[in-house]
Amino acid sequence: LVQGRQDFGVIYAPNWPAWLAALEIRNSSRLPLVLYVASLAADFAGPAERGWLLEVERMTLRRATLVLVPNTAVQRRLRALYGEAMGQVRIVAADDEAAVQRLLGKVAL
């Protein structure tokens, strides 16, 4: 869907169900990837779900230019688990569309 398009400069994945598609777009377009992380894969109850979610989380966070989180608790957990293996982390409320748009604009090519 995005091959050959030049009308966007950043890929934004607001939740983990969109991460795999966003990662594929990032890999083919080489555009910056911005994720919103409200919770981590480890927060999900079933071990079967956690397994593949953990791998998607790891792969995607390593390739993200910017990671947006709702609070310092999620930010600390991400840093403890992934350290410097991921992009910058910024705190922004999920419903603060103006702040999200500003940050996306700063990252866009």
CSV table of N, CA and C in Angstrom, one decimal:
chain,number,residue,atom,x,y,z
A,1,LEU,N,0.8,-1.2,0.0
A,1,LEU,CA,0.0,0.0,0.0
A,1,LEU,C,0.8,1.3,0.0
A,2,VAL,N,2.0,1.2,0.5
A,2,VAL,CA,2.8,2.4,0.6
A,2,VAL,C,4.0,2.5,-0.4
A,3,GLN,N,4.2,1.4,-1.1
A,3,GLN,CA,5.3,1.3,-2.0
A,3,GLN,C,5.1,2.4,-3.1
A,4,GLY,N,6.2,3.2,-3.3
A,4,GLY,CA,6.2,4.2,-4.3
A,4,GLY,C,5.5,5.5,-3.8
A,5,ARG,N,4.9,5.5,-2.7
A,5,ARG,CA,4.2,6.8,-2.2
A,5,ARG,C,5.3,7.6,-1.5
A,6,GLN,N,5.1,8.9,-1.7
A,6,GLN,CA,6.0,9.9,-1.1
A,6,GLN,C,5.3,11.0,-0.3
A,7,ASP,N,4.1,10.7,0.1
A,7,ASP,CA,3.3,11.7,0.8
A,7,ASP,C,3.2,11.5,2.3
A,8,PHE,N,4.2,10.8,2.9
A,8,PHE,CA,4.4,10.7,4.3
A,8,PHE,C,5.9,10.6,4.6
A,9,GLY,N,6.2,11.1,5.8
A,9,GLY,CA,7.6,11.1,6.2
A,9,GLY,C,8.0,10.4,7.5
A,10,VAL,N,6.9,9.8,8.1
A,10,VAL,CA,7.2,9.1,9.3
A,10,VAL,C,6.1,8.0,9.4
A,11,ILE,N,6.4,6.9,10.1
A,11,ILE,CA,5.5,5.8,10.3
A,11,ILE,C,5.1,5.9,11.8
A,12,TYR,N,3.8,5.9,12.1
A,12,TYR,CA,3.4,6.0,13.5
A,12,TYR,C,2.5,4.8,13.8
A,13,ALA,N,2.9,4.0,14.8
A,13,ALA,CA,2.1,2.9,15.2
A,13,ALA,C,1.6,3.1,16.6
A,14,PRO,N,0.4,3.5,16.8
A,14,PRO,CA,-0.2,3.9,18.1
A,14,PRO,C,-0.4,2.7,19.1
A,15,ASN,N,-0.3,1.5,18.6
A,15,ASN,CA,-0.5,0.3,19.6
A,15,ASN,C,0.1,-0.9,19.0
A,16,TRP,N,0.3,-1.9,19.8
A,16,TRP,CA,1.1,-3.1,19.4
A,16,TRP,C,0.5,-3.8,18.2
A,17,PRO,N,-0.9,-3.9,18.0
A,17,PRO,CA,-1.4,-4.6,16.9
A,17,PRO,C,-0.9,-4.0,15.5
A,18,ALA,N,-0.6,-2.7,15.5
A,18,ALA,CA,-0.1,-2.1,14.3
A,18,ALA,C,1.4,-2.2,14.1
A,19,TRP,N,2.1,-2.7,15.2
A,19,TRP,CA,3.6,-2.7,15.1
A,19,TRP,C,4.2,-3.5,14.0
A,20,LEU,N,3.7,-4.7,13.8
A,20,LEU,CA,4.3,-5.5,12.8
A,20,LEU,C,4.2,-4.9,11.4
A,21,ALA,N,3.0,-4.4,11.1
A,21,ALA,CA,2.8,-3.7,9.8
A,21,ALA,C,3.7,-2.5,9.7
A,22,ALA,N,3.8,-1.7,10.8
A,22,ALA,CA,4.7,-0.6,10.8
A,22,ALA,C,6.1,-0.9,10.6
A,23,LEU,N,6.5,-2.0,11.2
A,23,LEU,CA,7.9,-2.5,11.0
A,23,LEU,C,8.2,-2.9,9.6
A,24,GLU,N,7.2,-3.5,8.9
A,24,GLU,CA,7.4,-3.9,7.5
A,24,GLU,C,7.5,-2.6,6.7
A,25,ILE,N,6.7,-1.7,6.9
A,25,ILE,CA,6.8,-0.4,6.2
A,25,ILE,C,8.1,0.3,6.4
A,26,ARG,N,8.5,0.3,7.7
A,26,ARG,CA,9.8,0.9,8.0
A,26,ARG,C,11.0,0.2,7.3
A,27,ASN,N,10.9,-1.1,7.2
A,27,ASN,CA,12.0,-1.8,6.6
A,27,ASN,C,12.0,-1.6,5.1
A,28,SER,N,10.9,-1.4,4.5
A,28,SER,CA,10.9,-1.2,3.0
A,28,SER,C,11.1,0.2,2.6
A,29,SER,N,10.7,1.2,3.5
A,29,SER,CA,10.7,2.6,3.2
A,29,SER,C,12.0,3.3,3.8
A,30,ARG,N,12.5,2.7,4.9
A,30,ARG,CA,13.6,3.3,5.6
A,30,ARG,C,13.2,4.7,6.3
A,31,LEU,N,11.9,4.9,6.4
A,31,LEU,CA,11.4,6.1,7.1
A,31,LEU,C,11.5,5.9,8.6
A,32,PRO,N,11.5,7.0,9.3
A,32,PRO,CA,11.5,6.9,10.8
A,32,PRO,C,10.3,6.2,11.3
A,33,LEU,N,10.4,5.4,12.4
A,33,LEU,CA,9.3,4.7,13.0
A,33,LEU,C,9.1,5.3,14.4
A,34,VAL,N,7.9,5.6,14.7
A,34,VAL,CA,7.5,6.1,16.0
A,34,VAL,C,6.4,5.2,16.6
A,35,LEU,N,6.6,4.7,17.8
A,35,LEU,CA,5.7,3.8,18.5
A,35,LEU,C,5.1,4.5,19.7
A,36,TYR,N,3.9,4.1,20.0
A,36,TYR,CA,3.3,4.5,21.3
A,36,TYR,C,3.2,3.2,22.1
A,37,VAL,N,3.8,3.2,23.3
A,37,VAL,CA,3.8,2.0,24.2
A,37,VAL,C,3.1,2.4,25.5
A,38,ALA,N,1.9,1.8,25.6
A,38,ALA,CA,1.1,2.1,26.8
A,38,ALA,C,1.3,0.9,27.8
A,39,SER,N,1.7,-0.2,27.3
A,39,SER,CA,2.0,-1.4,28.2
A,39,SER,C,3.0,-2.3,27.5
A,40,LEU,N,3.6,-3.2,28.2
A,40,LEU,CA,4.6,-4.1,27.6
A,40,LEU,C,4.0,-5.5,27.4
A,41,ALA,N,4.6,-6.2,26.6
A,41,ALA,CA,4.1,-7.6,26.3
A,41,ALA,C,4.1,-8.4,27.6
A,42,ALA,N,5.0,-8.2,28.5
A,42,ALA,CA,5.0,-8.9,29.8
A,42,ALA,C,3.7,-8.7,30.6
A,43,ASP,N,2.9,-7.6,30.3
A,43,ASP,CA,1.7,-7.3,31.0
A,43,ASP,C,0.5,-8.2,30.6
A,44,PHE,N,0.7,-8.9,29.5
A,44,PHE,CA,-0.4,-9.8,29.0
A,44,PHE,C,-0.4,-11.1,29.8
A,45,ALA,N,-1.6,-11.6,30.0
A,45,ALA,CA,-1.8,-12.7,30.9
A,45,ALA,C,-1.3,-14.1,30.3
A,46,GLY,N,-1.6,-14.4,29.1
A,46,GLY,CA,-1.3,-15.7,28.6
A,46,GLY,C,0.1,-15.9,28.1
A,47,PRO,N,0.8,-17.0,28.5
A,47,PRO,CA,2.1,-17.2,28.1
A,47,PRO,C,2.3,-17.3,26.6
A,48,ALA,N,1.3,-17.9,25.9
A,48,ALA,CA,1.3,-18.1,24.5
A,48,ALA,C,1.3,-16.7,23.8
A,49,GLU,N,0.5,-15.8,24.3
A,49,GLU,CA,0.5,-14.4,23.7
A,49,GLU,C,1.8,-13.7,24.0
A,50,ARG,N,2.2,-13.8,25.2
A,50,ARG,CA,3.5,-13.1,25.6
A,50,ARG,C,4.6,-13.5,24.7
A,51,GLY,N,4.7,-14.8,24.3
A,51,GLY,CA,5.9,-15.2,23.5
A,51,GLY,C,6.1,-14.5,22.2
A,52,TRP,N,5.0,-14.5,21.4
A,52,TRP,CA,5.2,-13.8,20.1
A,52,TRP,C,5.1,-12.3,20.3
A,53,LEU,N,4.4,-11.8,21.3
A,53,LEU,CA,4.3,-10.3,21.5
A,53,LEU,C,5.7,-9.8,22.0
A,54,LEU,N,6.4,-10.6,22.8
A,54,LEU,CA,7.7,-10.2,23.3
A,54,LEU,C,8.7,-10.1,22.1
A,55,GLU,N,8.6,-11.0,21.1
A,55,GLU,CA,9.4,-10.9,20.0
A,55,GLU,C,9.1,-9.7,19.1
A,56,VAL,N,7.8,-9.4,18.9
A,56,VAL,CA,7.4,-8.3,18.1
A,56,VAL,C,7.9,-7.0,18.8
A,57,GLU,N,7.7,-7.0,20.1
A,57,GLU,CA,8.1,-5.8,20.9
A,57,GLU,C,9.6,-5.6,20.8
A,58,ARG,N,10.4,-6.6,21.0
A,58,ARG,CA,11.9,-6.5,20.8
A,58,ARG,C,12.3,-6.0,19.5
A,59,MET,N,11.8,-6.6,18.4
A,59,MET,CA,12.1,-6.3,17.1
A,59,MET,C,11.8,-4.8,16.7
A,60,THR,N,10.6,-4.5,17.1
A,60,THR,CA,10.1,-3.1,16.8
A,60,THR,C,10.8,-2.0,17.6
A,61,LEU,N,10.9,-2.2,18.9
A,61,LEU,CA,11.6,-1.2,19.7
A,61,LEU,C,13.0,-1.0,19.2
A,62,ARG,N,13.7,-2.0,18.8
A,62,ARG,CA,15.1,-1.8,18.3
A,62,ARG,C,15.2,-1.0,17.1
A,63,ARG,N,14.1,-0.9,16.3
A,63,ARG,CA,14.1,-0.2,15.0
A,63,ARG,C,13.4,1.2,15.1
A,64,ALA,N,12.8,1.5,16.3
A,64,ALA,CA,12.1,2.7,16.5
A,64,ALA,C,13.0,3.9,16.6
A,65,THR,N,12.7,5.0,16.0
A,65,THR,CA,13.4,6.2,16.1
A,65,THR,C,13.0,6.9,17.4
A,66,LEU,N,11.7,6.9,17.7
A,66,LEU,CA,11.1,7.5,18.9
A,66,LEU,C,10.1,6.6,19.5
A,67,VAL,N,10.0,6.5,20.8
A,67,VAL,CA,9.0,5.7,21.5
A,67,VAL,C,8.3,6.7,22.4
A,68,LEU,N,7.0,6.8,22.3
A,68,LEU,CA,6.1,7.6,23.1
A,68,LEU,C,5.5,6.7,24.2
A,69,VAL,N,5.5,7.2,25.4
A,69,VAL,CA,4.9,6.5,26.5
A,69,VAL,C,4.0,7.4,27.3
A,70,PRO,N,3.0,6.9,28.1
A,70,PRO,CA,2.1,7.7,28.8
A,70,PRO,C,2.6,8.3,30.1
A,71,ASN,N,3.6,7.6,30.7
A,71,ASN,CA,4.1,8.0,32.0
A,71,ASN,C,5.5,7.5,32.3
A,72,THR,N,6.1,8.0,33.4
A,72,THR,CA,7.5,7.6,33.8
A,72,THR,C,7.6,6.2,34.2
A,73,ALA,N,6.5,5.6,34.7
A,73,ALA,CA,6.6,4.1,35.0
A,73,ALA,C,6.8,3.3,33.8
A,74,VAL,N,6.1,3.5,32.7
A,74,VAL,CA,6.4,2.8,31.5
A,74,VAL,C,7.7,3.1,30.9
A,75,GLN,N,8.1,4.3,31.0
A,75,GLN,CA,9.4,4.7,30.5
A,75,GLN,C,10.6,4.0,31.3
A,76,ARG,N,10.4,3.9,32.6
A,76,ARG,CA,11.4,3.2,33.4
A,76,ARG,C,11.5,1.7,33.1
A,77,ARG,N,10.3,1.1,32.9
A,77,ARG,CA,10.3,-0.3,32.6
A,77,ARG,C,10.9,-0.6,31.2
A,78,LEU,N,10.6,0.3,30.3
A,78,LEU,CA,11.3,0.1,28.9
A,78,LEU,C,12.8,0.2,29.0
A,79,ARG,N,13.2,1.2,29.7
A,79,ARG,CA,14.7,1.4,29.9
A,79,ARG,C,15.3,0.2,30.6
A,80,ALA,N,14.7,-0.3,31.6
A,80,ALA,CA,15.2,-1.4,32.4
A,80,ALA,C,15.3,-2.7,31.5
A,81,LEU,N,14.3,-2.9,30.6
A,81,LEU,CA,14.3,-4.1,29.8
A,81,LEU,C,15.1,-3.9,28.5
A,82,TYR,N,15.1,-2.8,27.9
A,82,TYR,CA,15.7,-2.6,26.6
A,82,TYR,C,16.9,-1.7,26.6
A,83,GLY,N,17.1,-0.9,27.6
A,83,GLY,CA,18.3,0.0,27.7
A,83,GLY,C,18.4,0.9,26.4
A,84,GLU,N,19.6,0.9,25.9
A,84,GLU,CA,19.9,1.8,24.8
A,84,GLU,C,19.6,1.1,23.5
A,85,ALA,N,19.0,-0.1,23.5
A,85,ALA,CA,18.8,-0.8,22.3
A,85,ALA,C,17.6,-0.2,21.5
A,86,MET,N,16.9,0.8,22.1
A,86,MET,CA,15.8,1.4,21.4
A,86,MET,C,16.0,2.9,21.2
A,87,GLY,N,15.1,3.5,20.5
A,87,GLY,CA,15.2,5.0,20.2
A,87,GLY,C,14.9,5.8,21.4
A,88,GLN,N,14.8,7.1,21.2
A,88,GLN,CA,14.5,8.1,22.3
A,88,GLN,C,13.1,7.7,22.8
A,89,VAL,N,12.9,8.0,24.1
A,89,VAL,CA,11.6,7.8,24.7
A,89,VAL,C,11.1,9.2,25.3
A,90,ARG,N,9.9,9.5,24.9
A,90,ARG,CA,9.3,10.7,25.4
A,90,ARG,C,7.9,10.4,26.0
A,91,ILE,N,7.6,11.2,27.1
A,91,ILE,CA,6.3,11.0,27.7
A,91,ILE,C,5.3,11.9,27.1
A,92,VAL,N,4.2,11.4,26.7
A,92,VAL,CA,3.1,12.2,26.1
A,92,VAL,C,1.8,11.4,26.3
A,93,ALA,N,0.7,12.1,26.7
A,93,ALA,CA,-0.6,11.4,26.9
A,93,ALA,C,-1.1,10.9,25.5
A,94,ALA,N,-1.7,9.8,25.5
A,94,ALA,CA,-2.2,9.2,24.3
A,94,ALA,C,-3.3,10.0,23.6
A,95,ASP,N,-4.0,10.7,24.4
A,95,ASP,CA,-5.1,11.6,23.9
A,95,ASP,C,-4.7,13.0,23.6
A,96,ASP,N,-3.4,13.3,23.7
A,96,ASP,CA,-2.9,14.7,23.4
A,96,ASP,C,-2.4,14.7,22.0
A,97,GLU,N,-3.4,14.7,21.1
A,97,GLU,CA,-3.1,14.6,19.6
A,97,GLU,C,-2.2,15.7,19.2
A,98,ALA,N,-2.3,16.9,19.7
A,98,ALA,CA,-1.4,18.0,19.3
A,98,ALA,C,0.0,17.7,19.6
A,99,ALA,N,0.3,17.2,20.8
A,99,ALA,CA,1.7,16.9,21.2
A,99,ALA,C,2.2,15.7,20.3
A,100,VAL,N,1.4,14.7,20.1
A,100,VAL,CA,1.8,13.6,19.2
A,100,VAL,C,2.2,14.1,17.8
A,101,GLN,N,1.3,14.9,17.3
A,101,GLN,CA,1.5,15.5,15.9
A,101,GLN,C,2.8,16.3,15.9
A,102,ARG,N,3.1,17.1,16.9
A,102,ARG,CA,4.3,17.9,17.0
A,102,ARG,C,5.5,17.0,17.0
A,103,LEU,N,5.5,16.0,17.8
A,103,LEU,CA,6.6,15.1,17.8
A,103,LEU,C,6.8,14.3,16.5
A,104,LEU,N,5.7,13.9,15.9
A,104,LEU,CA,5.8,13.2,14.6
A,104,LEU,C,6.4,14.2,13.6
A,105,GLY,N,6.0,15.4,13.6
A,105,GLY,CA,6.6,16.5,12.7
A,105,GLY,C,8.1,16.6,12.9
A,106,LYS,N,8.6,16.6,14.1
A,106,LYS,CA,10.0,16.7,14.4
A,106,LYS,C,10.8,15.6,13.8
A,107,VAL,N,10.2,14.4,13.8
A,107,VAL,CA,10.9,13.2,13.4
A,107,VAL,C,10.8,12.9,11.9
A,108,ALA,N,9.7,13.4,11.2
A,108,ALA,CA,9.5,13.2,9.8
A,108,ALA,C,10.6,13.7,8.9
A,109,LEU,N,10.9,12.9,7.9
A,109,LEU,CA,11.9,13.3,6.9
A,109,LEU,C,11.4,14.3,5.9
